[in-house]
């Protein structure tokens, strides 16, 4: 088959690899194949009703996205959204056990109350993984620090933040 091109999205799907290097900027459900998701998601809404945490919504293009300000405000990585989907937009079920659901990590922005001198540790209290801790310094309010090794990107810290200072960002392979 000389001259035939390789469909990398199909290869990623078959081998259970998340296409982290693709350009879809939306926060898709865990184990989504980002290189094909926006194109193949039909917007049927099955993943919305399957998500026990209620964090899956539809974006303006009628495609599934994760919104941590909805429902329980965190992802338990149960895989229900992927299990119910009839389209080939998720990592294969057998590969999910060995494939990271996504490479999202917490970024605490400059609007953080603690960074403005206000005593607040809401994000630390909400982090079930213990990835957010506060660094104490003499004469100052403790400031947040994120342990990227512990952070799963579950989003549990996003909605509780009273200053909306927390976002999740994808860690690309070059950043890891």
Short mmCIF file of N, CA and C in Angstrom, two decimals:
data_model
loop_
_atom_site.label_atom_id
_atom_site.label_comp_id
_atom_site.label_asym_id
_atom_site.label_seq_id
_atom_site.Cartn_x
_atom_site.Cartn_y
_atom_site.Cartn_z
N UNK A 1 0.83 -1.19 0.00
CA UNK A 1 0.00 0.00 0.00
C UNK A 1 0.87 1.25 0.00
N UNK A 2 1.69 1.42 -0.95
CA UNK A 2 2.51 2.62 -0.97
C UNK A 2 1.64 3.82 -1.28
N UNK A 3 1.98 4.94 -0.65
CA UNK A 3 1.23 6.17 -0.86
C UNK A 3 0.02 6.31 0.04
N UNK A 4 -0.36 5.25 0.74
CA UNK A 4 -1.52 5.33 1.65
C UNK A 4 -1.12 6.06 2.92
N UNK A 5 -2.00 6.90 3.39
CA UNK A 5 -1.69 7.63 4.62
C UNK A 5 -2.24 6.87 5.82
N UNK A 6 -1.59 7.04 6.94
CA UNK A 6 -1.99 6.39 8.18
C UNK A 6 -2.94 7.31 8.93
N UNK A 7 -4.09 6.79 9.32
CA UNK A 7 -5.03 7.56 10.12
C UNK A 7 -4.62 7.43 11.58
N UNK A 8 -3.89 8.42 12.08
CA UNK A 8 -3.35 8.35 13.44
C UNK A 8 -4.44 8.33 14.50
N UNK A 9 -5.60 8.92 14.23
CA UNK A 9 -6.67 8.90 15.22
C UNK A 9 -7.17 7.48 15.43
N UNK A 10 -7.25 6.70 14.36
CA UNK A 10 -7.67 5.31 14.50
C UNK A 10 -6.61 4.51 15.24
N UNK A 11 -5.35 4.78 14.92
CA UNK A 11 -4.27 4.07 15.60
C UNK A 11 -4.30 4.39 17.10
N UNK A 12 -4.50 5.66 17.46
CA UNK A 12 -4.57 6.04 18.87
C UNK A 12 -5.74 5.35 19.55
N UNK A 13 -6.87 5.28 18.86
CA UNK A 13 -8.04 4.62 19.43
C UNK A 13 -7.77 3.13 19.64
N UNK A 14 -7.22 2.46 18.64
CA UNK A 14 -7.00 1.03 18.73
C UNK A 14 -6.00 0.66 19.82
N UNK A 15 -5.01 1.50 20.02
CA UNK A 15 -3.99 1.19 21.01
C UNK A 15 -4.28 1.81 22.37
N UNK A 16 -5.43 2.47 22.52
CA UNK A 16 -5.82 3.00 23.81
C UNK A 16 -5.03 4.21 24.24
N UNK A 17 -4.47 4.95 23.32
CA UNK A 17 -3.66 6.11 23.67
C UNK A 17 -4.47 7.38 23.55
N UNK A 18 -4.38 8.23 24.56
CA UNK A 18 -5.04 9.53 24.49
C UNK A 18 -4.20 10.42 23.61
N UNK A 19 -4.81 11.10 22.71
CA UNK A 19 -4.09 11.95 21.77
C UNK A 19 -3.83 13.30 22.42
N UNK A 20 -2.89 13.35 23.31
CA UNK A 20 -2.60 14.57 24.07
C UNK A 20 -2.00 15.69 23.23
N UNK A 21 -1.46 15.37 22.09
CA UNK A 21 -0.79 16.40 21.30
C UNK A 21 -1.71 17.08 20.30
N UNK A 22 -2.98 16.84 20.38
CA UNK A 22 -3.90 17.42 19.42
C UNK A 22 -4.38 18.78 19.87
N UNK A 23 -5.05 19.50 19.01
CA UNK A 23 -5.34 20.91 19.23
C UNK A 23 -6.71 21.21 19.84
N UNK A 24 -7.50 20.23 20.22
CA UNK A 24 -8.80 20.49 20.82
C UNK A 24 -8.60 21.08 22.21
N UNK A 25 -8.89 22.37 22.39
CA UNK A 25 -8.63 23.01 23.69
C UNK A 25 -9.68 22.74 24.75
N UNK A 26 -10.84 22.22 24.36
CA UNK A 26 -11.93 22.01 25.32
C UNK A 26 -11.57 20.92 26.32
N UNK A 27 -12.13 21.02 27.49
CA UNK A 27 -11.92 20.01 28.52
C UNK A 27 -12.94 18.89 28.29
N UNK A 28 -12.50 17.86 27.64
CA UNK A 28 -13.36 16.73 27.29
C UNK A 28 -13.40 15.74 28.46
N UNK A 29 -14.38 14.84 28.48
CA UNK A 29 -14.44 13.84 29.56
C UNK A 29 -13.17 12.99 29.62
N UNK A 30 -12.95 12.34 30.77
CA UNK A 30 -11.73 11.53 30.91
C UNK A 30 -11.67 10.40 29.88
N UNK A 31 -10.46 10.11 29.47
CA UNK A 31 -10.15 9.09 28.46
C UNK A 31 -10.66 9.44 27.07
N UNK A 32 -11.04 10.70 26.84
CA UNK A 32 -11.47 11.11 25.50
C UNK A 32 -10.28 11.16 24.56
N UNK A 33 -10.50 10.74 23.34
CA UNK A 33 -9.47 10.82 22.30
C UNK A 33 -9.59 12.20 21.67
N UNK A 34 -8.76 13.12 22.11
CA UNK A 34 -8.90 14.52 21.72
C UNK A 34 -8.76 14.76 20.24
N UNK A 35 -8.07 13.90 19.52
CA UNK A 35 -7.89 14.13 18.09
C UNK A 35 -9.15 13.86 17.28
N UNK A 36 -10.09 13.10 17.82
CA UNK A 36 -11.31 12.77 17.08
C UNK A 36 -12.58 13.19 17.82
N UNK A 37 -12.48 13.55 19.07
CA UNK A 37 -13.67 13.77 19.88
C UNK A 37 -14.60 14.84 19.31
N UNK A 38 -14.08 16.01 19.03
CA UNK A 38 -14.92 17.11 18.54
C UNK A 38 -15.58 16.77 17.21
N UNK A 39 -14.92 15.97 16.41
CA UNK A 39 -15.45 15.60 15.10
C UNK A 39 -16.50 14.49 15.20
N UNK A 40 -16.30 13.53 16.10
CA UNK A 40 -17.17 12.35 16.12
C UNK A 40 -18.23 12.36 17.21
N UNK A 41 -18.11 13.21 18.20
CA UNK A 41 -19.13 13.28 19.25
C UNK A 41 -20.43 13.78 18.60
N UNK A 42 -21.51 13.04 18.80
CA UNK A 42 -22.79 13.38 18.17
C UNK A 42 -23.63 14.32 19.03
N UNK A 43 -23.22 14.54 20.27
CA UNK A 43 -24.01 15.39 21.16
C UNK A 43 -25.28 14.73 21.63
N UNK A 44 -25.31 13.41 21.65
CA UNK A 44 -26.52 12.68 22.04
C UNK A 44 -26.92 12.90 23.49
N UNK A 45 -25.94 13.21 24.34
CA UNK A 45 -26.23 13.48 25.74
C UNK A 45 -26.19 12.27 26.65
N UNK A 46 -25.90 11.09 26.12
CA UNK A 46 -25.85 9.90 26.96
C UNK A 46 -24.83 10.04 28.09
N UNK A 47 -23.70 10.66 27.79
CA UNK A 47 -22.67 10.82 28.82
C UNK A 47 -23.12 11.78 29.92
N UNK A 48 -23.97 12.74 29.59
CA UNK A 48 -24.48 13.67 30.60
C UNK A 48 -25.30 12.93 31.65
N UNK A 49 -26.18 12.06 31.18
CA UNK A 49 -27.04 11.33 32.11
C UNK A 49 -26.28 10.21 32.82
N UNK A 50 -25.22 9.69 32.20
CA UNK A 50 -24.45 8.60 32.81
C UNK A 50 -23.52 9.09 33.91
N UNK A 51 -23.08 10.33 33.84
CA UNK A 51 -22.11 10.85 34.81
C UNK A 51 -22.75 10.98 36.19
N UNK A 52 -22.31 10.17 37.16
CA UNK A 52 -22.91 10.23 38.50
C UNK A 52 -22.61 11.54 39.23
N UNK A 53 -21.54 12.22 38.83
CA UNK A 53 -21.19 13.49 39.46
C UNK A 53 -21.88 14.68 38.81
N UNK A 54 -22.44 14.49 37.63
CA UNK A 54 -23.16 15.57 36.95
C UNK A 54 -22.28 16.69 36.43
N UNK A 55 -21.02 16.37 36.10
CA UNK A 55 -20.10 17.42 35.64
C UNK A 55 -19.97 17.49 34.12
N UNK A 56 -20.63 16.61 33.40
CA UNK A 56 -20.55 16.64 31.94
C UNK A 56 -21.69 17.50 31.40
N UNK A 57 -21.34 18.37 30.47
CA UNK A 57 -22.31 19.27 29.84
C UNK A 57 -22.04 19.28 28.34
N UNK A 58 -22.85 19.99 27.60
CA UNK A 58 -22.62 20.17 26.17
C UNK A 58 -22.15 21.59 25.92
N UNK A 59 -21.15 21.74 25.07
CA UNK A 59 -20.65 23.07 24.75
C UNK A 59 -21.50 23.70 23.65
N UNK A 60 -21.09 24.85 23.16
CA UNK A 60 -21.86 25.56 22.13
C UNK A 60 -21.99 24.78 20.82
N UNK A 61 -21.03 23.88 20.59
CA UNK A 61 -21.07 23.06 19.38
C UNK A 61 -21.78 21.72 19.63
N UNK A 62 -22.43 21.59 20.78
CA UNK A 62 -23.18 20.38 21.15
C UNK A 62 -22.26 19.17 21.30
N UNK A 63 -21.11 19.38 21.90
CA UNK A 63 -20.14 18.31 22.17
C UNK A 63 -19.92 18.25 23.68
N UNK A 64 -19.63 17.07 24.19
CA UNK A 64 -19.46 16.87 25.63
C UNK A 64 -18.20 17.58 26.14
N UNK A 65 -18.36 18.28 27.24
CA UNK A 65 -17.25 18.93 27.95
C UNK A 65 -17.45 18.68 29.44
N UNK A 66 -16.36 18.84 30.20
CA UNK A 66 -16.43 18.74 31.65
C UNK A 66 -16.48 20.13 32.23
N UNK A 67 -17.42 20.34 33.14
CA UNK A 67 -17.58 21.62 33.83
C UNK A 67 -17.60 21.33 35.33
N UNK A 68 -16.50 21.63 36.00
CA UNK A 68 -16.37 21.32 37.42
C UNK A 68 -17.23 22.20 38.32
N UNK A 69 -17.90 23.19 37.76
CA UNK A 69 -18.79 24.03 38.55
C UNK A 69 -20.22 23.46 38.58
N UNK A 70 -20.41 22.32 37.94
CA UNK A 70 -21.72 21.65 37.92
C UNK A 70 -21.70 20.46 38.87
N UNK A 71 -22.84 19.99 39.23
CA UNK A 71 -22.99 18.75 39.98
C UNK A 71 -22.11 18.67 41.21
N UNK A 72 -21.45 17.53 41.37
CA UNK A 72 -20.59 17.29 42.53
C UNK A 72 -19.29 18.08 42.44
N UNK A 73 -18.96 18.59 41.25
CA UNK A 73 -17.77 19.43 41.09
C UNK A 73 -16.46 18.69 41.04
N UNK A 74 -16.48 17.39 40.87
CA UNK A 74 -15.23 16.65 40.72
C UNK A 74 -15.49 15.38 39.94
N UNK A 75 -14.44 14.87 39.34
CA UNK A 75 -14.52 13.63 38.57
C UNK A 75 -13.97 12.49 39.41
N UNK A 76 -14.74 11.41 39.51
CA UNK A 76 -14.29 10.23 40.25
C UNK A 76 -13.59 9.23 39.33
N UNK A 77 -13.52 9.54 38.05
CA UNK A 77 -12.88 8.68 37.06
C UNK A 77 -13.53 7.30 37.01
N UNK A 78 -14.86 7.29 37.14
CA UNK A 78 -15.61 6.03 37.11
C UNK A 78 -15.70 5.44 35.71
N UNK A 79 -15.59 6.27 34.67
CA UNK A 79 -15.65 5.81 33.29
C UNK A 79 -17.05 5.64 32.74
N UNK A 80 -18.08 6.04 33.50
CA UNK A 80 -19.46 5.87 33.04
C UNK A 80 -19.71 6.61 31.73
N UNK A 81 -19.13 7.79 31.56
CA UNK A 81 -19.33 8.56 30.33
C UNK A 81 -18.78 7.80 29.13
N UNK A 82 -17.63 7.18 29.30
CA UNK A 82 -17.03 6.42 28.21
C UNK A 82 -17.78 5.11 27.96
N UNK A 83 -18.24 4.48 29.04
CA UNK A 83 -18.94 3.20 28.90
C UNK A 83 -20.23 3.32 28.11
N UNK A 84 -20.94 4.44 28.27
CA UNK A 84 -22.25 4.59 27.64
C UNK A 84 -22.15 5.12 26.20
N UNK A 85 -21.00 5.63 25.82
CA UNK A 85 -20.85 6.26 24.51
C UNK A 85 -20.76 5.23 23.38
N UNK A 86 -21.58 5.42 22.36
CA UNK A 86 -21.60 4.51 21.21
C UNK A 86 -20.58 4.90 20.14
N UNK A 87 -19.99 6.08 20.25
CA UNK A 87 -19.04 6.55 19.23
C UNK A 87 -17.61 6.20 19.65
N UNK A 88 -16.69 6.06 18.69
CA UNK A 88 -15.29 5.71 19.00
C UNK A 88 -14.47 6.94 19.42
N UNK A 89 -14.89 7.58 20.51
CA UNK A 89 -14.24 8.81 20.94
C UNK A 89 -13.52 8.68 22.28
N UNK A 90 -13.48 7.46 22.83
CA UNK A 90 -12.82 7.22 24.11
C UNK A 90 -11.79 6.11 23.97
N UNK A 91 -10.82 6.10 24.85
CA UNK A 91 -9.85 5.02 24.94
C UNK A 91 -10.62 3.72 25.15
N UNK A 92 -10.16 2.66 24.54
CA UNK A 92 -10.82 1.36 24.66
C UNK A 92 -10.93 0.94 26.13
N UNK A 93 -12.04 0.31 26.51
CA UNK A 93 -12.26 -0.07 27.92
C UNK A 93 -11.10 -0.86 28.53
N UNK A 94 -10.54 -1.79 27.80
CA UNK A 94 -9.45 -2.61 28.34
C UNK A 94 -8.20 -1.77 28.62
N UNK A 95 -8.02 -0.70 27.89
CA UNK A 95 -6.82 0.13 28.05
C UNK A 95 -6.97 1.18 29.15
N UNK A 96 -8.18 1.42 29.62
CA UNK A 96 -8.38 2.47 30.63
C UNK A 96 -7.66 2.18 31.94
N UNK A 97 -7.49 0.92 32.27
CA UNK A 97 -6.82 0.56 33.52
C UNK A 97 -5.35 0.99 33.53
N UNK A 98 -4.77 1.11 32.36
CA UNK A 98 -3.35 1.46 32.28
C UNK A 98 -3.09 2.81 31.62
N UNK A 99 -4.15 3.51 31.26
CA UNK A 99 -4.02 4.80 30.59
C UNK A 99 -4.55 5.90 31.52
N UNK A 100 -3.80 6.96 31.68
CA UNK A 100 -4.25 8.08 32.50
C UNK A 100 -5.52 8.67 31.89
N UNK A 101 -6.50 9.05 32.74
CA UNK A 101 -7.75 9.59 32.21
C UNK A 101 -7.53 10.91 31.47
N UNK A 102 -6.58 11.68 31.92
CA UNK A 102 -6.18 12.92 31.27
C UNK A 102 -4.97 13.45 31.99
N UNK A 103 -4.35 14.46 31.44
CA UNK A 103 -3.17 15.05 32.09
C UNK A 103 -3.49 16.48 32.48
N UNK A 104 -4.49 16.62 33.34
CA UNK A 104 -4.88 17.94 33.83
C UNK A 104 -4.30 18.16 35.20
N UNK A 105 -3.82 19.35 35.43
CA UNK A 105 -3.28 19.70 36.73
C UNK A 105 -3.75 21.08 37.13
N UNK A 106 -3.79 21.31 38.43
CA UNK A 106 -4.30 22.55 39.01
C UNK A 106 -3.31 23.70 38.82
N UNK A 107 -3.86 24.84 38.44
CA UNK A 107 -3.12 26.09 38.41
C UNK A 107 -3.89 27.06 39.31
N UNK A 108 -3.23 27.57 40.33
CA UNK A 108 -3.86 28.53 41.23
C UNK A 108 -3.42 29.92 40.79
N UNK A 109 -4.38 30.71 40.36
CA UNK A 109 -4.10 32.02 39.78
C UNK A 109 -3.85 33.12 40.79
N UNK A 110 -3.59 34.29 40.28
CA UNK A 110 -3.26 35.45 41.11
C UNK A 110 -4.45 35.99 41.89
N UNK A 111 -5.67 35.57 41.54
CA UNK A 111 -6.86 36.00 42.28
C UNK A 111 -7.04 35.25 43.60
N UNK A 112 -6.16 34.32 43.89
CA UNK A 112 -6.23 33.51 45.11
C UNK A 112 -6.24 34.43 46.33
N UNK A 113 -7.20 34.20 47.22
CA UNK A 113 -7.32 35.04 48.42
C UNK A 113 -6.08 34.97 49.30
N UNK A 114 -5.52 33.77 49.45
CA UNK A 114 -4.32 33.63 50.28
C UNK A 114 -3.15 34.44 49.71
N UNK A 115 -3.06 34.48 48.41
CA UNK A 115 -1.99 35.27 47.79
C UNK A 115 -2.23 36.77 47.93
N UNK A 116 -3.47 37.13 48.27
CA UNK A 116 -3.80 38.54 48.53
C UNK A 116 -3.78 38.86 50.02
N UNK A 117 -3.31 37.91 50.83
CA UNK A 117 -3.18 38.15 52.25
C UNK A 117 -4.41 37.81 53.07
N UNK A 118 -5.37 37.09 52.49
CA UNK A 118 -6.58 36.68 53.20
C UNK A 118 -6.45 35.20 53.55
N UNK A 119 -6.70 34.88 54.81
CA UNK A 119 -6.58 33.49 55.25
C UNK A 119 -7.67 32.65 54.60
N UNK A 120 -7.28 31.76 53.71
CA UNK A 120 -8.21 30.86 53.03
C UNK A 120 -7.44 29.60 52.66
N UNK A 121 -8.01 28.45 52.97
CA UNK A 121 -7.42 27.18 52.57
C UNK A 121 -8.51 26.24 52.05
N UNK A 122 -9.50 26.83 51.43
CA UNK A 122 -10.63 26.06 50.92
C UNK A 122 -10.19 24.99 49.93
N UNK A 123 -9.27 25.31 49.06
CA UNK A 123 -8.82 24.34 48.06
C UNK A 123 -8.13 23.15 48.71
N UNK A 124 -7.35 23.42 49.72
CA UNK A 124 -6.67 22.34 50.46
C UNK A 124 -7.71 21.43 51.11
N UNK A 125 -8.71 22.02 51.72
CA UNK A 125 -9.76 21.24 52.38
C UNK A 125 -10.54 20.39 51.38
N UNK A 126 -10.69 20.88 50.16
CA UNK A 126 -11.47 20.17 49.14
C UNK A 126 -10.67 19.10 48.41
N UNK A 127 -9.35 19.14 48.53
CA UNK A 127 -8.48 18.23 47.78
C UNK A 127 -8.36 16.88 48.50
N UNK A 128 -9.08 15.90 48.00
CA UNK A 128 -9.05 14.57 48.60
C UNK A 128 -7.75 13.83 48.37
N UNK A 129 -6.94 14.28 47.44
CA UNK A 129 -5.68 13.62 47.13
C UNK A 129 -4.50 14.21 47.91
N UNK A 130 -4.75 15.29 48.65
CA UNK A 130 -3.66 15.93 49.40
C UNK A 130 -2.63 16.60 48.52
N UNK A 131 -3.04 16.98 47.32
CA UNK A 131 -2.09 17.59 46.38
C UNK A 131 -1.87 19.08 46.65
N UNK A 132 -2.78 19.71 47.38
CA UNK A 132 -2.63 21.13 47.67
C UNK A 132 -2.25 21.28 49.14
N UNK A 133 -1.16 21.97 49.36
CA UNK A 133 -0.73 22.25 50.72
C UNK A 133 -0.42 23.73 50.81
N UNK A 134 -0.25 24.21 52.00
CA UNK A 134 0.03 25.62 52.20
C UNK A 134 1.40 25.78 52.84
N UNK A 135 2.18 26.68 52.26
CA UNK A 135 3.54 26.94 52.71
C UNK A 135 3.50 28.11 53.69
N UNK A 136 4.01 27.85 54.87
CA UNK A 136 4.03 28.89 55.91
C UNK A 136 5.33 29.66 55.87
N UNK A 137 5.23 30.95 56.07
CA UNK A 137 6.40 31.83 56.14
C UNK A 137 6.14 32.84 57.25
N UNK A 138 7.17 33.19 57.99
CA UNK A 138 7.03 34.11 59.11
C UNK A 138 6.44 35.44 58.66
N UNK A 139 5.41 35.89 59.37
CA UNK A 139 4.82 37.19 59.10
C UNK A 139 3.91 37.25 57.89
N UNK A 140 3.58 36.11 57.29
CA UNK A 140 2.74 36.12 56.10
C UNK A 140 1.66 35.05 56.20
N UNK A 141 0.60 35.27 55.47
CA UNK A 141 -0.45 34.26 55.34
C UNK A 141 0.12 33.11 54.50
N UNK A 142 -0.12 31.86 54.89
CA UNK A 142 0.38 30.73 54.09
C UNK A 142 -0.17 30.76 52.66
N UNK A 143 0.69 30.41 51.70
CA UNK A 143 0.29 30.42 50.30
C UNK A 143 0.21 28.99 49.76
N UNK A 144 -0.70 28.77 48.82
CA UNK A 144 -0.89 27.42 48.29
C UNK A 144 0.25 26.96 47.40
N UNK A 145 0.47 25.65 47.45
CA UNK A 145 1.45 25.00 46.59
C UNK A 145 0.82 23.69 46.13
N UNK A 146 1.00 23.37 44.86
CA UNK A 146 0.40 22.16 44.30
C UNK A 146 1.49 21.14 44.03
N UNK A 147 1.29 19.93 44.56
CA UNK A 147 2.18 18.81 44.29
C UNK A 147 1.66 18.13 43.03
N UNK A 148 2.31 18.38 41.90
CA UNK A 148 1.83 17.85 40.62
C UNK A 148 1.87 16.33 40.55
N UNK A 149 2.70 15.71 41.37
CA UNK A 149 2.74 14.25 41.39
C UNK A 149 1.48 13.66 42.03
N UNK A 150 0.90 14.37 42.98
CA UNK A 150 -0.30 13.90 43.67
C UNK A 150 -1.59 14.34 42.98
N UNK A 151 -1.54 15.43 42.24
CA UNK A 151 -2.75 15.98 41.62
C UNK A 151 -3.23 15.06 40.50
N UNK A 152 -4.47 14.62 40.61
CA UNK A 152 -5.07 13.76 39.58
C UNK A 152 -5.85 14.56 38.54
N UNK A 153 -6.08 15.84 38.83
CA UNK A 153 -6.89 16.65 37.94
C UNK A 153 -8.37 16.38 38.10
N UNK A 154 -8.79 15.91 39.27
CA UNK A 154 -10.21 15.56 39.50
C UNK A 154 -11.11 16.79 39.51
N UNK A 155 -10.55 17.98 39.79
CA UNK A 155 -11.33 19.20 39.77
C UNK A 155 -12.05 19.53 41.05
N UNK A 156 -11.85 18.73 42.09
CA UNK A 156 -12.55 18.94 43.35
C UNK A 156 -12.28 20.27 44.02
N UNK A 157 -11.21 20.92 43.65
CA UNK A 157 -10.84 22.21 44.25
C UNK A 157 -11.39 23.40 43.49
N UNK A 158 -11.88 23.20 42.27
CA UNK A 158 -12.29 24.31 41.40
C UNK A 158 -13.53 25.03 41.92
N UNK A 159 -14.63 24.33 42.07
CA UNK A 159 -15.89 24.96 42.47
C UNK A 159 -15.85 25.57 43.88
N UNK A 160 -15.22 24.94 44.87
CA UNK A 160 -15.23 25.52 46.22
C UNK A 160 -14.43 26.81 46.36
N UNK A 161 -13.52 27.10 45.45
CA UNK A 161 -12.68 28.30 45.57
C UNK A 161 -13.55 29.55 45.55
N UNK A 162 -13.56 30.33 46.64
CA UNK A 162 -14.43 31.51 46.69
C UNK A 162 -14.01 32.64 45.73
N UNK A 163 -12.78 32.59 45.25
CA UNK A 163 -12.30 33.63 44.35
C UNK A 163 -12.25 33.17 42.90
N UNK A 164 -12.70 31.95 42.62
CA UNK A 164 -12.62 31.38 41.26
C UNK A 164 -11.21 31.50 40.70
N UNK A 165 -10.23 31.23 41.55
CA UNK A 165 -8.83 31.40 41.17
C UNK A 165 -8.18 30.11 40.67
N UNK A 166 -8.94 29.03 40.63
CA UNK A 166 -8.34 27.74 40.27
C UNK A 166 -8.86 27.28 38.91
N UNK A 167 -7.90 26.87 38.09
CA UNK A 167 -8.21 26.31 36.78
C UNK A 167 -7.41 25.04 36.60
N UNK A 168 -7.89 24.20 35.72
CA UNK A 168 -7.15 23.00 35.35
C UNK A 168 -6.58 23.21 33.96
N UNK A 169 -5.32 22.87 33.81
CA UNK A 169 -4.65 22.99 32.52
C UNK A 169 -4.02 21.67 32.15
N UNK A 170 -4.00 21.40 30.88
CA UNK A 170 -3.40 20.19 30.37
C UNK A 170 -1.89 20.29 30.45
N UNK A 171 -1.27 19.26 30.94
CA UNK A 171 0.18 19.19 30.93
C UNK A 171 0.56 18.43 29.66
N UNK A 172 1.21 19.09 28.78
CA UNK A 172 1.61 18.46 27.53
C UNK A 172 2.86 17.62 27.79
N UNK A 173 3.16 16.70 26.90
CA UNK A 173 4.28 15.79 27.07
C UNK A 173 5.59 16.53 27.34
N UNK A 174 5.79 17.67 26.69
CA UNK A 174 7.03 18.43 26.88
C UNK A 174 7.11 19.04 28.28
N UNK A 175 5.95 19.24 28.94
CA UNK A 175 5.94 19.83 30.27
C UNK A 175 6.11 18.81 31.37
N UNK A 176 5.84 17.55 31.06
CA UNK A 176 5.83 16.50 32.09
C UNK A 176 7.21 16.17 32.59
#
